[in-house]
Amino acid sequence: MEKGSLILIDYTAKVKDSDEIFETTVEENAKKSDLYDPSIKYEPRLVSIGEGWVLKGLDEILSTAKLGDALDVDIPPDKAFGLRDPNKVRMIPQRKFGDKADEIKAGDVVDIDDRRGFVRFIGSGRVQVDFNHRLAGKTLNYNVNILKILQTNEEKATSLVKRRLLVDGDKISISFDKSEITITLPEESFLIEGLQIIKKAISTELFKFIPAIESIKFLEIYNKSKTTSKPKEVPKPKEVPKPKEVPKPKEVPKPKEVPKSQKK
């Protein structure tokens, strides 16, 4: 395969000595290890031959492979994560970790002095931090299946966009109009941190791998929610019945006057 070829592969990577799986695209294999995460979608990985998207040793092997090949190869440390450098192991006072000093334990990944390392052991108020990659000095074993070589512009564009945007690829719409490509993003992607940087990276790769493209549009369409209901009408208050009128008391008739002739 030529340099720059875009291919889809399935693979499972292990530490040769321990048979520990540290990376895989196959869900069944992930379930056999401590790596399995039900929130992750396990699917073939996009690789560009010779572009450094995978380890140097694996990249070299893929460049000589053919579609349909099933590879089982070992990669030495110098073509994987490098040889171990004893100068990258340091003893650091535990108090330097501040408020979290008492919570640190062996095996933790820590960031200190603008570097990332992992804790090897703790004792006497000091922490040994190894700034070598966790797999430095290890020979790795890769089991790889070459599934597909992407040929059409549509296949390439879809895979390149999915590689950068961590959303369901079925929700992304991509259309071509001569030398222009339009990418319609789903609403769930609008609040992804660093979305503008991701768009720039996607554009750079599309221009590189699909030379026919001269302009790229990103569409963000907001749709009215179907579940939105009209506000309920507030019922009018019931009318309070007027109090019944109290009937006026009947007038007591005046007593009849006694005729003067009957008066004494």
mmCIF file with all atom_site columns, C-alpha atoms in Angstrom, residues 32-237:
data_model
loop_
_atom_site.group_PDB
_atom_site.id
_atom_site.type_symbol
_atom_site.label_atom_id
_atom_site.label_alt_id
_atom_site.label_comp_id
_atom_site.label_asym_id
_atom_site.label_entity_id
_atom_site.label_seq_id
_atom_site.pdbx_PDB_ins_code
_atom_site.Cartn_x
_atom_site.Cartn_y
_atom_site.Cartn_z
_atom_site.occupancy
_atom_site.B_iso_or_equiv
_atom_site.pdbx_formal_charge
_atom_site.auth_seq_id
_atom_site.auth_comp_id
_atom_site.auth_asym_id
_atom_site.auth_atom_id
_atom_site.pdbx_PDB_model_num
ATOM 1   C CA . LYS A 1 32  ? -11.486 -10.583 28.279 1.00 0.00 ? 32  LYS A CA 1
ATOM 2   C CA . SER A 1 33  ? -9.406  -7.828  29.865 1.00 0.00 ? 33  SER A CA 1
ATOM 3   C CA . ASP A 1 34  ? -9.777  -4.977  32.362 1.00 0.00 ? 34  ASP A CA 1
ATOM 4   C CA . LEU A 1 35  ? -10.136 -2.550  29.463 1.00 0.00 ? 35  LEU A CA 1
ATOM 5   C CA . TYR A 1 36  ? -13.819 -3.137  28.720 1.00 0.00 ? 36  TYR A CA 1
ATOM 6   C CA . ASP A 1 37  ? -15.962 -0.022  28.874 1.00 0.00 ? 37  ASP A CA 1
ATOM 7   C CA . PRO A 1 38  ? -19.649 -0.395  27.883 1.00 0.00 ? 38  PRO A CA 1
ATOM 8   C CA . SER A 1 39  ? -19.819 3.295   26.949 1.00 0.00 ? 39  SER A CA 1
ATOM 9   C CA . ILE A 1 40  ? -17.204 2.835   24.193 1.00 0.00 ? 40  ILE A CA 1
ATOM 10  C CA . LYS A 1 41  ? -18.172 1.774   20.681 1.00 0.00 ? 41  LYS A CA 1
ATOM 11  C CA . TYR A 1 42  ? -15.652 -0.834  19.537 1.00 0.00 ? 42  TYR A CA 1
ATOM 12  C CA . GLU A 1 43  ? -15.140 -0.526  15.790 1.00 0.00 ? 43  GLU A CA 1
ATOM 13  C CA . PRO A 1 44  ? -12.354 -0.690  13.163 1.00 0.00 ? 44  PRO A CA 1
ATOM 14  C CA . ARG A 1 45  ? -9.685  1.999   13.370 1.00 0.00 ? 45  ARG A CA 1
ATOM 15  C CA . LEU A 1 46  ? -8.767  4.347   10.547 1.00 0.00 ? 46  LEU A CA 1
ATOM 16  C CA . VAL A 1 47  ? -5.044  4.394   9.718  1.00 0.00 ? 47  VAL A CA 1
ATOM 17  C CA . SER A 1 48  ? -3.102  6.346   7.128  1.00 0.00 ? 48  SER A CA 1
ATOM 18  C CA . ILE A 1 49  ? -0.059  4.385   5.960  1.00 0.00 ? 49  ILE A CA 1
ATOM 19  C CA . GLY A 1 50  ? 3.240   6.095   6.742  1.00 0.00 ? 50  GLY A CA 1
ATOM 20  C CA . GLU A 1 51  ? 1.692   9.061   8.566  1.00 0.00 ? 51  GLU A CA 1
ATOM 21  C CA . GLY A 1 52  ? 2.636   8.017   12.105 1.00 0.00 ? 52  GLY A CA 1
ATOM 22  C CA . TRP A 1 53  ? -0.943  7.375   13.225 1.00 0.00 ? 53  TRP A CA 1
ATOM 23  C CA . VAL A 1 54  ? 0.230   4.121   14.823 1.00 0.00 ? 54  VAL A CA 1
ATOM 24  C CA . LEU A 1 55  ? 3.525   2.887   16.311 1.00 0.00 ? 55  LEU A CA 1
ATOM 25  C CA . LYS A 1 56  ? 6.503   2.981   13.970 1.00 0.00 ? 56  LYS A CA 1
ATOM 26  C CA . GLY A 1 57  ? 6.897   -0.806  13.931 1.00 0.00 ? 57  GLY A CA 1
ATOM 27  C CA . LEU A 1 58  ? 3.222   -1.363  13.127 1.00 0.00 ? 58  LEU A CA 1
ATOM 28  C CA . ASP A 1 59  ? 3.270   1.347   10.454 1.00 0.00 ? 59  ASP A CA 1
ATOM 29  C CA . GLU A 1 60  ? 6.165   -0.384  8.687  1.00 0.00 ? 60  GLU A CA 1
ATOM 30  C CA . ILE A 1 61  ? 4.374   -3.741  8.751  1.00 0.00 ? 61  ILE A CA 1
ATOM 31  C CA . LEU A 1 62  ? 1.121   -2.278  7.408  1.00 0.00 ? 62  LEU A CA 1
ATOM 32  C CA . SER A 1 63  ? 2.953   -0.664  4.495  1.00 0.00 ? 63  SER A CA 1
ATOM 33  C CA . THR A 1 64  ? 3.883   -4.133  3.206  1.00 0.00 ? 64  THR A CA 1
ATOM 34  C CA . ALA A 1 65  ? 0.520   -5.771  3.920  1.00 0.00 ? 65  ALA A CA 1
ATOM 35  C CA . LYS A 1 66  ? -2.374  -6.486  1.554  1.00 0.00 ? 66  LYS A CA 1
ATOM 36  C CA . LEU A 1 67  ? -6.128  -6.260  1.855  1.00 0.00 ? 67  LEU A CA 1
ATOM 37  C CA . GLY A 1 68  ? -7.490  -9.261  3.746  1.00 0.00 ? 68  GLY A CA 1
ATOM 38  C CA . ASP A 1 69  ? -4.205  -10.069 5.503  1.00 0.00 ? 69  ASP A CA 1
ATOM 39  C CA . ALA A 1 70  ? -4.373  -11.390 9.084  1.00 0.00 ? 70  ALA A CA 1
ATOM 40  C CA . LEU A 1 71  ? -1.127  -10.446 10.795 1.00 0.00 ? 71  LEU A CA 1
ATOM 41  C CA . ASP A 1 72  ? 0.393   -11.687 14.046 1.00 0.00 ? 72  ASP A CA 1
ATOM 42  C CA . VAL A 1 73  ? 3.575   -9.677  14.614 1.00 0.00 ? 73  VAL A CA 1
ATOM 43  C CA . ASP A 1 74  ? 5.956   -8.709  17.405 1.00 0.00 ? 74  ASP A CA 1
ATOM 44  C CA . ILE A 1 75  ? 7.228   -5.143  17.698 1.00 0.00 ? 75  ILE A CA 1
ATOM 45  C CA . PRO A 1 76  ? 10.500  -4.519  19.585 1.00 0.00 ? 76  PRO A CA 1
ATOM 46  C CA . PRO A 1 77  ? 10.759  -1.657  22.121 1.00 0.00 ? 77  PRO A CA 1
ATOM 47  C CA . ASP A 1 78  ? 12.807  0.617   19.843 1.00 0.00 ? 78  ASP A CA 1
ATOM 48  C CA . LYS A 1 79  ? 9.919   0.621   17.322 1.00 0.00 ? 79  LYS A CA 1
ATOM 49  C CA . ALA A 1 80  ? 7.203   0.744   19.970 1.00 0.00 ? 80  ALA A CA 1
ATOM 50  C CA . PHE A 1 81  ? 7.324   2.980   23.070 1.00 0.00 ? 81  PHE A CA 1
ATOM 51  C CA . GLY A 1 82  ? 11.100  3.175   23.252 1.00 0.00 ? 82  GLY A CA 1
ATOM 52  C CA . LEU A 1 83  ? 13.723  1.802   25.616 1.00 0.00 ? 83  LEU A CA 1
ATOM 53  C CA . ARG A 1 84  ? 13.572  2.539   29.325 1.00 0.00 ? 84  ARG A CA 1
ATOM 54  C CA . ASP A 1 85  ? 15.623  5.523   30.420 1.00 0.00 ? 85  ASP A CA 1
ATOM 55  C CA . PRO A 1 86  ? 16.705  5.310   34.104 1.00 0.00 ? 86  PRO A CA 1
ATOM 56  C CA . ASN A 1 87  ? 17.220  9.090   34.127 1.00 0.00 ? 87  ASN A CA 1
ATOM 57  C CA . LYS A 1 88  ? 13.463  9.505   33.769 1.00 0.00 ? 88  LYS A CA 1
ATOM 58  C CA . VAL A 1 89  ? 12.844  7.920   37.194 1.00 0.00 ? 89  VAL A CA 1
ATOM 59  C CA . ARG A 1 90  ? 12.814  10.505  40.005 1.00 0.00 ? 90  ARG A CA 1
ATOM 60  C CA . MET A 1 91  ? 12.282  10.628  43.758 1.00 0.00 ? 91  MET A CA 1
ATOM 61  C CA . ILE A 1 92  ? 9.934   13.480  44.669 1.00 0.00 ? 92  ILE A CA 1
ATOM 62  C CA . PRO A 1 93  ? 9.021   14.689  48.205 1.00 0.00 ? 93  PRO A CA 1
ATOM 63  C CA . GLN A 1 94  ? 5.475   13.568  48.929 1.00 0.00 ? 94  GLN A CA 1
ATOM 64  C CA . ARG A 1 95  ? 4.524   17.022  50.264 1.00 0.00 ? 95  ARG A CA 1
ATOM 65  C CA . LYS A 1 96  ? 5.061   18.433  46.758 1.00 0.00 ? 96  LYS A CA 1
ATOM 66  C CA . PHE A 1 97  ? 1.776   16.841  45.716 1.00 0.00 ? 97  PHE A CA 1
ATOM 67  C CA . GLY A 1 98  ? -0.084  19.272  47.970 1.00 0.00 ? 98  GLY A CA 1
ATOM 68  C CA . ASP A 1 99  ? -3.553  18.452  49.278 1.00 0.00 ? 99  ASP A CA 1
ATOM 69  C CA . LYS A 1 100 ? -3.619  15.098  47.463 1.00 0.00 ? 100 LYS A CA 1
ATOM 70  C CA . ALA A 1 101 ? -0.301  13.897  48.893 1.00 0.00 ? 101 ALA A CA 1
ATOM 71  C CA . ASP A 1 102 ? -1.938  11.434  51.301 1.00 0.00 ? 102 ASP A CA 1
ATOM 72  C CA . GLU A 1 103 ? -4.190  9.985   48.573 1.00 0.00 ? 103 GLU A CA 1
ATOM 73  C CA . ILE A 1 104 ? -1.418  8.962   46.145 1.00 0.00 ? 104 ILE A CA 1
ATOM 74  C CA . LYS A 1 105 ? -0.713  5.234   45.781 1.00 0.00 ? 105 LYS A CA 1
ATOM 75  C CA . ALA A 1 106 ? 1.489   3.000   43.637 1.00 0.00 ? 106 ALA A CA 1
ATOM 76  C CA . GLY A 1 107 ? 0.282   2.705   40.055 1.00 0.00 ? 107 GLY A CA 1
ATOM 77  C CA . ASP A 1 108 ? -1.371  6.145   39.955 1.00 0.00 ? 108 ASP A CA 1
ATOM 78  C CA . VAL A 1 109 ? -0.773  8.399   36.963 1.00 0.00 ? 109 VAL A CA 1
ATOM 79  C CA . VAL A 1 110 ? 0.341   11.850  38.129 1.00 0.00 ? 110 VAL A CA 1
ATOM 80  C CA . ASP A 1 111 ? 1.076   15.210  36.513 1.00 0.00 ? 111 ASP A CA 1
ATOM 81  C CA . ILE A 1 112 ? 3.908   17.155  38.129 1.00 0.00 ? 112 ILE A CA 1
ATOM 82  C CA . ASP A 1 113 ? 6.454   19.687  36.865 1.00 0.00 ? 113 ASP A CA 1
ATOM 83  C CA . ASP A 1 114 ? 4.528   19.807  33.562 1.00 0.00 ? 114 ASP A CA 1
ATOM 84  C CA . ARG A 1 115 ? 5.226   16.098  32.987 1.00 0.00 ? 115 ARG A CA 1
ATOM 85  C CA . ARG A 1 116 ? 3.140   12.956  33.283 1.00 0.00 ? 116 ARG A CA 1
ATOM 86  C CA . GLY A 1 117 ? 4.409   9.819   34.957 1.00 0.00 ? 117 GLY A CA 1
ATOM 87  C CA . PHE A 1 118 ? 3.247   6.912   37.086 1.00 0.00 ? 118 PHE A CA 1
ATOM 88  C CA . VAL A 1 119 ? 3.990   6.164   40.713 1.00 0.00 ? 119 VAL A CA 1
ATOM 89  C CA . ARG A 1 120 ? 6.236   3.131   41.287 1.00 0.00 ? 120 ARG A CA 1
ATOM 90  C CA . PHE A 1 121 ? 6.297   3.182   45.101 1.00 0.00 ? 121 PHE A CA 1
ATOM 91  C CA . ILE A 1 122 ? 5.952   5.452   48.140 1.00 0.00 ? 122 ILE A CA 1
ATOM 92  C CA . GLY A 1 123 ? 8.067   5.388   51.289 1.00 0.00 ? 123 GLY A CA 1
ATOM 93  C CA . SER A 1 124 ? 9.701   7.608   53.940 1.00 0.00 ? 124 SER A CA 1
ATOM 94  C CA . GLY A 1 125 ? 7.799   10.649  52.714 1.00 0.00 ? 125 GLY A CA 1
ATOM 95  C CA . ARG A 1 126 ? 9.047   10.301  49.150 1.00 0.00 ? 126 ARG A CA 1
ATOM 96  C CA . VAL A 1 127 ? 7.367   9.188   45.927 1.00 0.00 ? 127 VAL A CA 1
ATOM 97  C CA . GLN A 1 128 ? 9.210   7.438   43.098 1.00 0.00 ? 128 GLN A CA 1
ATOM 98  C CA . VAL A 1 129 ? 7.734   8.660   39.810 1.00 0.00 ? 129 VAL A CA 1
ATOM 99  C CA . ASP A 1 130 ? 8.617   7.024   36.495 1.00 0.00 ? 130 ASP A CA 1
ATOM 100 C CA . PHE A 1 131 ? 8.326   9.416   33.550 1.00 0.00 ? 131 PHE A CA 1
ATOM 101 C CA . ASN A 1 132 ? 9.017   6.650   31.020 1.00 0.00 ? 132 ASN A CA 1
ATOM 102 C CA . HIS A 1 133 ? 5.984   5.431   29.090 1.00 0.00 ? 133 HIS A CA 1
ATOM 103 C CA . ARG A 1 134 ? 4.340   2.579   30.975 1.00 0.00 ? 134 ARG A CA 1
ATOM 104 C CA . LEU A 1 135 ? 5.184   0.228   28.092 1.00 0.00 ? 135 LEU A CA 1
ATOM 105 C CA . ALA A 1 136 ? 8.720   1.485   27.496 1.00 0.00 ? 136 ALA A CA 1
ATOM 106 C CA . GLY A 1 137 ? 11.178  -1.395  27.168 1.00 0.00 ? 137 GLY A CA 1
ATOM 107 C CA . LYS A 1 138 ? 8.399   -3.877  26.352 1.00 0.00 ? 138 LYS A CA 1
ATOM 108 C CA . THR A 1 139 ? 8.098   -6.057  23.252 1.00 0.00 ? 139 THR A CA 1
ATOM 109 C CA . LEU A 1 140 ? 4.530   -5.859  21.979 1.00 0.00 ? 140 LEU A CA 1
ATOM 110 C CA . ASN A 1 141 ? 2.423   -8.332  20.041 1.00 0.00 ? 141 ASN A CA 1
ATOM 111 C CA . TYR A 1 142 ? -0.157  -7.143  17.508 1.00 0.00 ? 142 TYR A CA 1
ATOM 112 C CA . ASN A 1 143 ? -2.896  -9.256  15.954 1.00 0.00 ? 143 ASN A CA 1
ATOM 113 C CA . VAL A 1 144 ? -4.188  -7.243  12.995 1.00 0.00 ? 144 VAL A CA 1
ATOM 114 C CA . ASN A 1 145 ? -6.806  -7.754  10.272 1.00 0.00 ? 145 ASN A CA 1
ATOM 115 C CA . ILE A 1 146 ? -6.738  -5.493  7.180  1.00 0.00 ? 146 ILE A CA 1
ATOM 116 C CA . LEU A 1 147 ? -10.456 -4.967  6.561  1.00 0.00 ? 147 LEU A CA 1
ATOM 117 C CA . LYS A 1 148 ? -10.755 -2.274  3.898  1.00 0.00 ? 148 LYS A CA 1
ATOM 118 C CA . ILE A 1 149 ? -8.846  0.196   1.734  1.00 0.00 ? 149 ILE A CA 1
ATOM 119 C CA . LEU A 1 150 ? -10.881 3.387   1.361  1.00 0.00 ? 150 LEU A CA 1
ATOM 120 C CA . GLN A 1 151 ? -11.246 4.349   -2.294 1.00 0.00 ? 151 GLN A CA 1
ATOM 121 C CA . THR A 1 152 ? -14.077 6.858   -2.773 1.00 0.00 ? 152 THR A CA 1
ATOM 122 C CA . ASN A 1 153 ? -14.080 10.453  -1.565 1.00 0.00 ? 153 ASN A CA 1
ATOM 123 C CA . GLU A 1 154 ? -17.294 9.756   0.371  1.00 0.00 ? 154 GLU A CA 1
ATOM 124 C CA . GLU A 1 155 ? -15.690 6.865   2.291  1.00 0.00 ? 155 GLU A CA 1
ATOM 125 C CA . LYS A 1 156 ? -12.597 8.903   3.072  1.00 0.00 ? 156 LYS A CA 1
ATOM 126 C CA . ALA A 1 157 ? -14.533 11.967  4.208  1.00 0.00 ? 157 ALA A CA 1
ATOM 127 C CA . THR A 1 158 ? -16.879 9.978   6.448  1.00 0.00 ? 158 THR A CA 1
ATOM 128 C CA . SER A 1 159 ? -14.027 8.128   8.149  1.00 0.00 ? 159 SER A CA 1
ATOM 129 C CA . LEU A 1 160 ? -11.892 11.258  8.609  1.00 0.00 ? 160 LEU A CA 1
ATOM 130 C CA . VAL A 1 161 ? -14.762 13.170  10.218 1.00 0.00 ? 161 VAL A CA 1
ATOM 131 C CA . LYS A 1 162 ? -15.662 10.249  12.519 1.00 0.00 ? 162 LYS A CA 1
ATOM 132 C CA . ARG A 1 163 ? -12.020 9.979   13.576 1.00 0.00 ? 163 ARG A CA 1
ATOM 133 C CA . ARG A 1 164 ? -12.131 13.439  15.119 1.00 0.00 ? 164 ARG A CA 1
ATOM 134 C CA . LEU A 1 165 ? -15.741 13.834  16.268 1.00 0.00 ? 165 LEU A CA 1
ATOM 135 C CA . LEU A 1 166 ? -16.639 11.493  19.099 1.00 0.00 ? 166 LEU A CA 1
ATOM 136 C CA . VAL A 1 167 ? -20.311 11.130  18.173 1.00 0.00 ? 167 VAL A CA 1
ATOM 137 C CA . ASP A 1 168 ? -22.281 8.430   16.399 1.00 0.00 ? 168 ASP A CA 1
ATOM 138 C CA . GLY A 1 169 ? -21.190 8.563   12.755 1.00 0.00 ? 169 GLY A CA 1
ATOM 139 C CA . ASP A 1 170 ? -24.737 7.833   11.580 1.00 0.00 ? 170 ASP A CA 1
ATOM 140 C CA . LYS A 1 171 ? -25.793 11.219  12.937 1.00 0.00 ? 171 LYS A CA 1
ATOM 141 C CA . ILE A 1 172 ? -23.283 13.128  10.772 1.00 0.00 ? 172 ILE A CA 1
ATOM 142 C CA . SER A 1 173 ? -24.430 14.055  7.273  1.00 0.00 ? 173 SER A CA 1
ATOM 143 C CA . ILE A 1 174 ? -21.825 14.624  4.542  1.00 0.00 ? 174 ILE A CA 1
ATOM 144 C CA . SER A 1 175 ? -22.616 15.803  1.016  1.00 0.00 ? 175 SER A CA 1
ATOM 145 C CA . PHE A 1 176 ? -20.498 16.760  -2.003 1.00 0.00 ? 176 PHE A CA 1
ATOM 146 C CA . ASP A 1 177 ? -21.240 19.443  -4.570 1.00 0.00 ? 177 ASP A CA 1
ATOM 147 C CA . LYS A 1 178 ? -18.416 19.405  -7.114 1.00 0.00 ? 178 LYS A CA 1
ATOM 148 C CA . SER A 1 179 ? -15.381 20.717  -5.177 1.00 0.00 ? 179 SER A CA 1
ATOM 149 C CA . GLU A 1 180 ? -17.311 21.699  -2.056 1.00 0.00 ? 180 GLU A CA 1
ATOM 150 C CA . ILE A 1 181 ? -18.144 19.445  0.875  1.00 0.00 ? 181 ILE A CA 1
ATOM 151 C CA . THR A 1 182 ? -20.854 20.175  3.456  1.00 0.00 ? 182 THR A CA 1
ATOM 152 C CA . ILE A 1 183 ? -20.742 18.515  6.871  1.00 0.00 ? 183 ILE A CA 1
ATOM 153 C CA . THR A 1 184 ? -23.909 18.739  8.959  1.00 0.00 ? 184 THR A CA 1
ATOM 154 C CA . LEU A 1 185 ? -23.242 18.166  12.641 1.00 0.00 ? 185 LEU A CA 1
ATOM 155 C CA . PRO A 1 186 ? -25.735 16.741  15.157 1.00 0.00 ? 186 PRO A CA 1
ATOM 156 C CA . GLU A 1 187 ? -26.870 18.955  18.039 1.00 0.00 ? 187 GLU A CA 1
ATOM 157 C CA . GLU A 1 188 ? -25.092 16.754  20.575 1.00 0.00 ? 188 GLU A CA 1
ATOM 158 C CA . SER A 1 189 ? -21.744 17.859  19.132 1.00 0.00 ? 189 SER A CA 1
ATOM 159 C CA . PHE A 1 190 ? -22.312 21.611  19.498 1.00 0.00 ? 190 PHE A CA 1
ATOM 160 C CA . LEU A 1 191 ? -21.018 21.777  23.071 1.00 0.00 ? 191 LEU A CA 1
ATOM 161 C CA . ILE A 1 192 ? -17.985 19.501  22.607 1.00 0.00 ? 192 ILE A CA 1
ATOM 162 C CA . GLU A 1 193 ? -14.962 21.145  24.195 1.00 0.00 ? 193 GLU A CA 1
ATOM 163 C CA . GLY A 1 194 ? -12.592 22.541  21.576 1.00 0.00 ? 194 GLY A CA 1
ATOM 164 C CA . LEU A 1 195 ? -15.077 22.057  18.715 1.00 0.00 ? 195 LEU A CA 1
ATOM 165 C CA . GLN A 1 196 ? -13.513 24.829  16.619 1.00 0.00 ? 196 GLN A CA 1
ATOM 166 C CA . ILE A 1 197 ? -10.076 23.213  16.923 1.00 0.00 ? 197 ILE A CA 1
ATOM 167 C CA . ILE A 1 198 ? -11.596 19.865  15.920 1.00 0.00 ? 198 ILE A CA 1
ATOM 168 C CA . LYS A 1 199 ? -13.188 21.463  12.843 1.00 0.00 ? 199 LYS A CA 1
ATOM 169 C CA . LYS A 1 200 ? -9.830  22.930  11.845 1.00 0.00 ? 200 LYS A CA 1
ATOM 170 C CA . ALA A 1 201 ? -8.133  19.520  12.195 1.00 0.00 ? 201 ALA A CA 1
ATOM 171 C CA . ILE A 1 202 ? -10.878 17.839  10.128 1.00 0.00 ? 202 ILE A CA 1
ATOM 172 C CA . SER A 1 203 ? -10.524 20.488  7.413  1.00 0.00 ? 203 SER A CA 1
ATOM 173 C CA . THR A 1 204 ? -6.732  20.050  7.282  1.00 0.00 ? 204 THR A CA 1
ATOM 174 C CA . GLU A 1 205 ? -7.046  16.274  6.821  1.00 0.00 ? 205 GLU A CA 1
ATOM 175 C CA . LEU A 1 206 ? -9.850  16.526  4.248  1.00 0.00 ? 206 LEU A CA 1
ATOM 176 C CA . PHE A 1 207 ? -7.788  18.909  2.099  1.00 0.00 ? 207 PHE A CA 1
ATOM 177 C CA . LYS A 1 208 ? -4.783  16.595  2.431  1.00 0.00 ? 208 LYS A CA 1
ATOM 178 C CA . PHE A 1 209 ? -6.418  13.262  1.629  1.00 0.00 ? 209 PHE A CA 1
ATOM 179 C CA . ILE A 1 210 ? -9.056  14.475  -0.847 1.00 0.00 ? 210 ILE A CA 1
ATOM 180 C CA . PRO A 1 211 ? -7.273  16.948  -3.167 1.00 0.00 ? 211 PRO A CA 1
ATOM 181 C CA . ALA A 1 212 ? -10.465 17.581  -5.172 1.00 0.00 ? 212 ALA A CA 1
ATOM 182 C CA . ILE A 1 213 ? -11.979 19.488  -2.232 1.00 0.00 ? 213 ILE A CA 1
ATOM 183 C CA . GLU A 1 214 ? -11.553 23.258  -2.405 1.00 0.00 ? 214 GLU A CA 1
ATOM 184 C CA . SER A 1 215 ? -13.995 24.442  0.257  1.00 0.00 ? 215 SER A CA 1
ATOM 185 C CA . ILE A 1 216 ? -15.622 22.966  3.345  1.00 0.00 ? 216 ILE A CA 1
ATOM 186 C CA . LYS A 1 217 ? -18.842 23.993  5.095  1.00 0.00 ? 217 LYS A CA 1
ATOM 187 C CA . PHE A 1 218 ? -19.864 23.003  8.597  1.00 0.00 ? 218 PHE A CA 1
ATOM 188 C CA . LEU A 1 219 ? -23.579 23.304  9.308  1.00 0.00 ? 219 LEU A CA 1
ATOM 189 C CA . GLU A 1 220 ? -25.059 23.467  12.778 1.00 0.00 ? 220 GLU A CA 1
ATOM 190 C CA . ILE A 1 221 ? -28.826 23.111  12.562 1.00 0.00 ? 221 ILE A CA 1
ATOM 191 C CA . TYR A 1 222 ? -31.013 23.611  15.619 1.00 0.00 ? 222 TYR A CA 1
ATOM 192 C CA . ASN A 1 223 ? -34.373 21.874  15.421 1.00 0.00 ? 223 ASN A CA 1
ATOM 193 C CA . LYS A 1 224 ? -37.396 22.654  17.513 1.00 0.00 ? 224 LYS A CA 1
ATOM 194 C CA . SER A 1 225 ? -37.891 19.923  20.053 1.00 0.00 ? 225 SER A CA 1
ATOM 195 C CA . LYS A 1 226 ? -40.801 17.631  19.221 1.00 0.00 ? 226 LYS A CA 1
ATOM 196 C CA . THR A 1 227 ? -41.459 17.111  22.897 1.00 0.00 ? 227 THR A CA 1
ATOM 197 C CA . THR A 1 228 ? -42.071 20.784  23.550 1.00 0.00 ? 228 THR A CA 1
ATOM 198 C CA . SER A 1 229 ? -45.712 21.197  24.519 1.00 0.00 ? 229 SER A CA 1
ATOM 199 C CA . LYS A 1 230 ? -47.834 24.290  24.705 1.00 0.00 ? 230 LYS A CA 1
ATOM 200 C CA . PRO A 1 231 ? -48.023 25.828  28.149 1.00 0.00 ? 231 PRO A CA 1
ATOM 201 C CA . LYS A 1 232 ? -51.091 24.712  30.006 1.00 0.00 ? 232 LYS A CA 1
ATOM 202 C CA . GLU A 1 233 ? -53.797 27.304  30.277 1.00 0.00 ? 233 GLU A CA 1
ATOM 203 C CA . VAL A 1 234 ? -54.329 28.504  33.794 1.00 0.00 ? 234 VAL A CA 1
ATOM 204 C CA . PRO A 1 235 ? -57.994 27.875  34.615 1.00 0.00 ? 235 PRO A CA 1
ATOM 205 C CA . LYS A 1 236 ? -60.022 30.933  35.437 1.00 0.00 ? 236 LYS A CA 1
ATOM 206 C CA . PRO A 1 237 ? -60.909 31.210  39.105 1.00 0.00 ? 237 PRO A CA 1
#
